[in-house]
CSV table of C-alpha atoms in Angstrom, one decimal:
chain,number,residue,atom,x,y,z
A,1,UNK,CA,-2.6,22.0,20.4
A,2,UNK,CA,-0.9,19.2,22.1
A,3,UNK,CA,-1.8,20.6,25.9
A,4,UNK,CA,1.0,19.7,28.5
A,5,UNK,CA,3.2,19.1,26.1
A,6,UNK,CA,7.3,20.4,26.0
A,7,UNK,CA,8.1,21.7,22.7
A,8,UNK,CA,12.4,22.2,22.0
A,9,UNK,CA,14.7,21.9,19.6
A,10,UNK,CA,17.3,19.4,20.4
A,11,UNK,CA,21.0,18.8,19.2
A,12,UNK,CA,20.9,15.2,17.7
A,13,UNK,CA,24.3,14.7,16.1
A,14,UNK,CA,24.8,17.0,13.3
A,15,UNK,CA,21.0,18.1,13.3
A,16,UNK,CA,18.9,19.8,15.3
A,17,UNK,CA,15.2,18.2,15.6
A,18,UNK,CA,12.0,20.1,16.6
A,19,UNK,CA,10.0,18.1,19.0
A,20,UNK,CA,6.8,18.0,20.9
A,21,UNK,CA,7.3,15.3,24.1
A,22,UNK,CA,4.7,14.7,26.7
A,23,UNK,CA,2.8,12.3,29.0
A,24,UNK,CA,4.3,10.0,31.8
A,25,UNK,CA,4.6,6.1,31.5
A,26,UNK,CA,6.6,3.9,29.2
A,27,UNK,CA,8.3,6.0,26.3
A,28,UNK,CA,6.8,5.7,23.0
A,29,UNK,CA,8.1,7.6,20.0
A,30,UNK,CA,5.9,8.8,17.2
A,31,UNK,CA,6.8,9.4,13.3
A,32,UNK,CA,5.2,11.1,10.8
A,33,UNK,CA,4.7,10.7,7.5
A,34,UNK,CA,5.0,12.9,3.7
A,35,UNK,CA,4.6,15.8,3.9
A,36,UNK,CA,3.2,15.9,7.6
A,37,UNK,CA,5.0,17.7,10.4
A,38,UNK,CA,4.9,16.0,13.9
A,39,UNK,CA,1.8,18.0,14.2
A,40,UNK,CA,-0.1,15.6,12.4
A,41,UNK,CA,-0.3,13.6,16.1
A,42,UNK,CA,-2.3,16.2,17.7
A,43,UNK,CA,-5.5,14.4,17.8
A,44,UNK,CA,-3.8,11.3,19.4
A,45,UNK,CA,-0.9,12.3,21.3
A,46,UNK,CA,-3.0,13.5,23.8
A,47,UNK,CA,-4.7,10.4,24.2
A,48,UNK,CA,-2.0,8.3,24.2
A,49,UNK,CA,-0.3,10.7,26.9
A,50,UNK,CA,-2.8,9.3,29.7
A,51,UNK,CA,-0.8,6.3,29.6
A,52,UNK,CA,2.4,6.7,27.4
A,53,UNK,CA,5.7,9.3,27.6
A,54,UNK,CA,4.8,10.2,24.1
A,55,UNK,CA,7.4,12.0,22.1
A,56,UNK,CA,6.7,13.9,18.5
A,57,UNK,CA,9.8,14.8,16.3
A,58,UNK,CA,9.9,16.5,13.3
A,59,UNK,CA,11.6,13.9,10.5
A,60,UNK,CA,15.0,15.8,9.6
A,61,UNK,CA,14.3,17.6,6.4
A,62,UNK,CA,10.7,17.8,7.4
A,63,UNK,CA,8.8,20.9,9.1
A,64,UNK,CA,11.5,23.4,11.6
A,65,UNK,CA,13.8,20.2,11.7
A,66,UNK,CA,17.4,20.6,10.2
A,67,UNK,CA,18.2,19.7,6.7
A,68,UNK,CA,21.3,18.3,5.9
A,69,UNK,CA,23.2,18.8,2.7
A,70,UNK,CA,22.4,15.8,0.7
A,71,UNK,CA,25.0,13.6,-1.8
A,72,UNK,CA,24.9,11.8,-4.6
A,73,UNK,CA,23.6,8.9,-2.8
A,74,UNK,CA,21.2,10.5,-1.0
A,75,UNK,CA,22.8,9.1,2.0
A,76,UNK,CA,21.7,12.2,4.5
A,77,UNK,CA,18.0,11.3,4.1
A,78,UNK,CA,18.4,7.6,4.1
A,79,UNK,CA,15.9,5.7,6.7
A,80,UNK,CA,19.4,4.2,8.4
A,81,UNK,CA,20.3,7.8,9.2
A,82,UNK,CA,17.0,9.3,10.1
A,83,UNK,CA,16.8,5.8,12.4
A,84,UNK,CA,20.0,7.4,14.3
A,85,UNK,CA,18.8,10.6,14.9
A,86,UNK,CA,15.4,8.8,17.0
A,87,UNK,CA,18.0,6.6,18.6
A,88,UNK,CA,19.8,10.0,19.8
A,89,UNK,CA,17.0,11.8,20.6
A,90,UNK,CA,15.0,8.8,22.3
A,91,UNK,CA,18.5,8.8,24.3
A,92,UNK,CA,18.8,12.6,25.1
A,93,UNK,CA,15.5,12.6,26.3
A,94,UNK,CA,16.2,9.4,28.9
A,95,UNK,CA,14.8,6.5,27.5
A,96,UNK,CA,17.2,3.6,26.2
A,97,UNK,CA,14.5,1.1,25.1
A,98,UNK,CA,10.9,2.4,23.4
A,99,UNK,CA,8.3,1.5,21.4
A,100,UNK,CA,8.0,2.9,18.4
A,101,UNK,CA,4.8,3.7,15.8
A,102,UNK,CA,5.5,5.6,12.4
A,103,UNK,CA,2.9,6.4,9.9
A,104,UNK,CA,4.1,6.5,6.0
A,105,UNK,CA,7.7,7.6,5.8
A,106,UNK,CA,8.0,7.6,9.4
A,107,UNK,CA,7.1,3.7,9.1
A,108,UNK,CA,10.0,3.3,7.2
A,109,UNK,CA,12.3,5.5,9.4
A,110,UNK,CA,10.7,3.3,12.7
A,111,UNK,CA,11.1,-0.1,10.3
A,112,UNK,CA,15.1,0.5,9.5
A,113,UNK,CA,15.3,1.7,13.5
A,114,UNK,CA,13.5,-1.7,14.4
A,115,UNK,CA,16.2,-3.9,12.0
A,116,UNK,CA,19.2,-1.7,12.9
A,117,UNK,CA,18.7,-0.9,16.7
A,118,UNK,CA,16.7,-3.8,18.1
A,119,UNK,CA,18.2,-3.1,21.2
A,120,UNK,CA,16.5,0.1,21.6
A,121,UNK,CA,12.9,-1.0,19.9
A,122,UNK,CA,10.2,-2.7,22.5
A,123,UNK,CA,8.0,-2.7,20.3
A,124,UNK,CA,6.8,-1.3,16.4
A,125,UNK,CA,4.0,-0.3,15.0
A,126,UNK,CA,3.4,0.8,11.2
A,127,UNK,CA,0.7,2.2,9.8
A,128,UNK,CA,-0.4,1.6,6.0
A,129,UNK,CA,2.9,0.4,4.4
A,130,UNK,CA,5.0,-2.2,3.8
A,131,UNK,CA,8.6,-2.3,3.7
A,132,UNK,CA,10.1,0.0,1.3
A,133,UNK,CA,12.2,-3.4,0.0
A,134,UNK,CA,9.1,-5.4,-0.6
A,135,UNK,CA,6.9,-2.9,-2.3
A,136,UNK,CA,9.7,-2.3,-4.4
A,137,UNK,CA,10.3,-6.1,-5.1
A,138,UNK,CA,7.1,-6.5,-6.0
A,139,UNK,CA,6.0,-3.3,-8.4
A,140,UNK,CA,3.6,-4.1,-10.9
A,141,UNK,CA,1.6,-1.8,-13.3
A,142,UNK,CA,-1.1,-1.3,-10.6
A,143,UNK,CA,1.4,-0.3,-8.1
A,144,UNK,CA,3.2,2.3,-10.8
A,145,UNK,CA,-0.4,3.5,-11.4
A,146,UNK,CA,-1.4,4.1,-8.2
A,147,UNK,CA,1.9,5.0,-5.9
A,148,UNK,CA,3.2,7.3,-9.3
A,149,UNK,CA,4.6,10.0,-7.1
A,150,UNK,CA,7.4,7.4,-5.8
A,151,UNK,CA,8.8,7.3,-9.4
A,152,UNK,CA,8.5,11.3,-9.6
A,153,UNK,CA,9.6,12.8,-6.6
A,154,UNK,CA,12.5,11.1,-6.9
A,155,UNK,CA,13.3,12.5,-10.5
A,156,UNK,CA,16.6,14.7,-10.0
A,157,UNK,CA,15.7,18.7,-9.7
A,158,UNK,CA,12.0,18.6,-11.2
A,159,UNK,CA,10.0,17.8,-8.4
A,160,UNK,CA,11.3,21.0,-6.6
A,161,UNK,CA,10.1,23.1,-9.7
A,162,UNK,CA,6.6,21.6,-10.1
A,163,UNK,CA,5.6,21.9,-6.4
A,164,UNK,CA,7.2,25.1,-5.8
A,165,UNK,CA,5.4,26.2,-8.2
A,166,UNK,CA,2.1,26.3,-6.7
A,167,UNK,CA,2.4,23.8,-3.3
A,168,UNK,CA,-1.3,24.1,-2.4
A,169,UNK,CA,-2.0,23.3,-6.2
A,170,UNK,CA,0.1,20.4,-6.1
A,171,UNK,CA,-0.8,18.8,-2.8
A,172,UNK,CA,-4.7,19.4,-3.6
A,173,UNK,CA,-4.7,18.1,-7.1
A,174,UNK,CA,-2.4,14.9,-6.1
A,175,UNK,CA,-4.1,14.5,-2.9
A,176,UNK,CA,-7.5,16.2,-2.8
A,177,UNK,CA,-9.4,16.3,1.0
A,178,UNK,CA,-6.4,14.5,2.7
A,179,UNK,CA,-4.2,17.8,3.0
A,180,UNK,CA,-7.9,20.1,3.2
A,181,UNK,CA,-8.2,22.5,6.2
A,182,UNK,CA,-10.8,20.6,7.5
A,183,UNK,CA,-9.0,17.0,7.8
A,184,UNK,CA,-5.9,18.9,9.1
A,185,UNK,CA,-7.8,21.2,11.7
A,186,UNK,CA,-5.4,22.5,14.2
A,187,UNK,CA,-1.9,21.3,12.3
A,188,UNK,CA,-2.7,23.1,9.3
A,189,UNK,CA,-0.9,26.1,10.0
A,190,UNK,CA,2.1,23.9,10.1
A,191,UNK,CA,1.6,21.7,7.0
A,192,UNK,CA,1.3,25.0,5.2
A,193,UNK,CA,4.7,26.4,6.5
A,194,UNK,CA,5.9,23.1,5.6
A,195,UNK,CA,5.1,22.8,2.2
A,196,UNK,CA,5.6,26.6,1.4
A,197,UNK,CA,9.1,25.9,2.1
A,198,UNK,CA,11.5,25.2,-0.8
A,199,UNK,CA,14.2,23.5,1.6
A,200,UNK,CA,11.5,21.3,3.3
A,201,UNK,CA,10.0,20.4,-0.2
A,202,UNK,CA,13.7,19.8,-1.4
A,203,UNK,CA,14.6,17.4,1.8
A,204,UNK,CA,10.8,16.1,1.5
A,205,UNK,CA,12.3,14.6,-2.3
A,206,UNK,CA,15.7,13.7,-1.2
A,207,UNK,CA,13.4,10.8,1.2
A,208,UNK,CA,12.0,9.6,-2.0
A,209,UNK,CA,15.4,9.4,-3.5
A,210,UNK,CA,16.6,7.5,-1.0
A,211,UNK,CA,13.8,5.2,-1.3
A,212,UNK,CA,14.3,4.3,-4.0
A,213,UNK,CA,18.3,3.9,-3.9
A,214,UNK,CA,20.1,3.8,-1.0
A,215,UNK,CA,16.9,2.3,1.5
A,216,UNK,CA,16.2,-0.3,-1.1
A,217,UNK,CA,19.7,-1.1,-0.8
A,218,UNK,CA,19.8,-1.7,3.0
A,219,UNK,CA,16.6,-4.0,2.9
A,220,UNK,CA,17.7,-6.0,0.5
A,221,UNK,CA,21.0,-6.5,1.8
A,222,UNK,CA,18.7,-7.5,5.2
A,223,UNK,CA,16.6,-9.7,3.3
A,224,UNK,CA,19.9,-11.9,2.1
A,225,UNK,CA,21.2,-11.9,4.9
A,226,UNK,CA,18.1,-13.1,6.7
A,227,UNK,CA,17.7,-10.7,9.2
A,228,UNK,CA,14.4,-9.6,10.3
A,229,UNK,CA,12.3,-7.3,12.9
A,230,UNK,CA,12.8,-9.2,16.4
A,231,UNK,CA,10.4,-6.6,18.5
A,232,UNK,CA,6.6,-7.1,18.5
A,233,UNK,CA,4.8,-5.5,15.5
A,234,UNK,CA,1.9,-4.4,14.9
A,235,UNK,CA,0.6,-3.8,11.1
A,236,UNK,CA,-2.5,-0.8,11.1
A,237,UNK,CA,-3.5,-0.5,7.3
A,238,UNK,CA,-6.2,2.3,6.2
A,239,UNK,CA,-9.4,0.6,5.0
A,240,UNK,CA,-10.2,3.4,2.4
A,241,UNK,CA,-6.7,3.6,1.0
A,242,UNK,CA,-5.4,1.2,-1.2
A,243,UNK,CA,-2.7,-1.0,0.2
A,244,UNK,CA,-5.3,-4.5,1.1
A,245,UNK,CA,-5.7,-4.3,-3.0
A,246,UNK,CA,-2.3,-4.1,-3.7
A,247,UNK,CA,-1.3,-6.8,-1.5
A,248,UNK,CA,-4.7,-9.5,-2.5
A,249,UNK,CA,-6.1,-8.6,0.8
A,250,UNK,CA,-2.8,-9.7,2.7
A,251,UNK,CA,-0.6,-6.9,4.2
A,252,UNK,CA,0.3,-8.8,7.1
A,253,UNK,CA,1.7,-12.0,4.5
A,254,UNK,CA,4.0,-9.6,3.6
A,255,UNK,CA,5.0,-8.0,7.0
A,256,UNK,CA,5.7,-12.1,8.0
A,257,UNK,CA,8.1,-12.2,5.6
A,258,UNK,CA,10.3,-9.2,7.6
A,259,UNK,CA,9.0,-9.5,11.2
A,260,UNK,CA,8.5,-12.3,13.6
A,261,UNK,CA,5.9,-11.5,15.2
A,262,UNK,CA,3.3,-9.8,13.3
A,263,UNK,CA,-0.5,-9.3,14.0
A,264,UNK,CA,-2.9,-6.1,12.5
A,265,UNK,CA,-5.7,-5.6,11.3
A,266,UNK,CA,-7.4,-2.3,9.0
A,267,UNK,CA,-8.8,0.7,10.1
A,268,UNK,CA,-12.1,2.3,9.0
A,269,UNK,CA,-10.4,5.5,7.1
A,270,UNK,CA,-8.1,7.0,4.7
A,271,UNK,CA,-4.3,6.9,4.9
A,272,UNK,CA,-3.9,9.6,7.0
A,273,UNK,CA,-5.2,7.7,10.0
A,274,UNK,CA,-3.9,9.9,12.8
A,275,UNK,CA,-6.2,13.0,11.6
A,276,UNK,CA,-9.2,10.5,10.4
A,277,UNK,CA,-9.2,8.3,12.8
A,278,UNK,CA,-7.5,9.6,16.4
A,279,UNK,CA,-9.7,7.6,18.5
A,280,UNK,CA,-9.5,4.2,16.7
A,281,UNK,CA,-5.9,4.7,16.5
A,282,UNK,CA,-5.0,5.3,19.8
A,283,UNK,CA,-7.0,2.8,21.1
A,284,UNK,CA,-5.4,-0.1,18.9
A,285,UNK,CA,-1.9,1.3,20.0
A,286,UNK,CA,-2.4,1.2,23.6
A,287,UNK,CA,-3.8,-2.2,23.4
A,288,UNK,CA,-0.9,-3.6,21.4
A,289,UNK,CA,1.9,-1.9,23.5
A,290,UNK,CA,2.8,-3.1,26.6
């Protein structure tokens, strides 16, 4: 897995950070999504390596990555502070400016990186979400229905107690093929350390906890003061998932409302495009990047 590829554990701040890096060209930084490891890339990091300096963390509180104590506010897993600790590491490794492409949490992690850091952000890429701000803005009953686990993993301590129970259980009934053996292939091994892990799963809640507080917080207080995404974004949704149906067929309306230049277009596959999809994927990232 991941062939010519550096894996360390870094110093970023106050956490350490497990992460793959490989390739040789522009740097471009990959996040992954709930409750994916940085293994989740391996299908399209090495395609993207031909052309791309490709670097894989682990989210902190995710996989063999650090996880903070957490407060009241959930502050320690807010996207603003995950957002640093890419900004430190994309540093540590060399590379001031990059482009940046996160799938599912790690879209919202690259998005707040994006608002807060344009500095360091060439160019974004996020795949099947929308702003953490705007799909909150706009809940409805077919949202609640469908994106349910939002509301309950970021219920205070029972979470923890219903997926520790029985994590394969859990992840099969909620998600069902997704998080399969087959689907994951060579990163299962480390999904399953992942969610056998009462720390990870704990840090894996604290993220929707901040979602729904403290992250909501910061994009609204973006939104009024009408700042939005200066880098180049591109919007990759998952045909087979639910997010065009939710949005009347218009993801990228609501991406125009936070970016200013937006184009995107759906993939033929499930959410979790990276394992579904490598090919597709990496082929409509290295033609949007420059």
């Amino acid at each position: 897995m991941f062939e010519g590829f550096e894996l360390e554990r870094l110093q970023v701040g106050g956490v350490s950070l497990r992460v793959r890096h490989g390739g040789s060209g522009p740097p471009l930084l990959l996040l992954h999504g709930h409750p994916r490891t940085h293994a989740t890339w391996y299908r399209v990091a090495p395609l993207l390596a031909e052309r791309f300096t490709v670097v894989c963390p682990d989210l902190r509180g995710y996989g063999e990555s650090d996880k903070p104590l957490s407060t009241p506010d959930h502050e320690p897993y807010s996207k603003r502070a995950q957002a640093l600790d890419q900004v430190g590491l994309m540093r540590l490794l060399g590379h001031d400016r990059f482009a940046v492409a996160g799938h599912d949490r790690g879209a919202y992690v690259a998005t707040r990186l994006a608002l807060d850091h344009p500095e360091a952000v060439s160019a974004l890429a996020v795949l099947d979400v929308v702003p953490i701000g705007a799909a909150l803005a706009r809940c409805d009953a077919r949202f609640a229905a469908a994106w349910w686990h939002w509301f309950f993993l970021a219920q205070p301590e029972l979470p923890e107690r219903v997926i520790n129970a029985d994590p394969d259980a859990w992840y099969g009934d909620r998600y069902g093929p997704a998080h399969g053996r087959d689907q994951l292939g060579e990163a299962w091994p480390d999904y399953q350390r992942a969610i056998h892990d009462p720390a990870t799963v704990h840090a894996m809640c604290e993220d929707y906890r901040a979602g729904l507080g403290i992250d909501r917080a910061h994009d609204e207080a973006d939104r009024a003061a009408g700042r939005r995404i200066t880098a180049p974004t591109l919007v990759l949704w998952a045909e087979r998932d639910n997010l065009p149906e939710l949005y009347n067929g218009d993801v990228l309306g609501v991406w125009r409302e936070w970016a200013l230049d937006v184009l995107g277009h759906g993939i033929d596959c499930g959410h979790h495009m990276s394992e579904e999809a490598p090919a597709e994927l990496a082929d409509a990232l290295t033609r949007f990047l420059p």
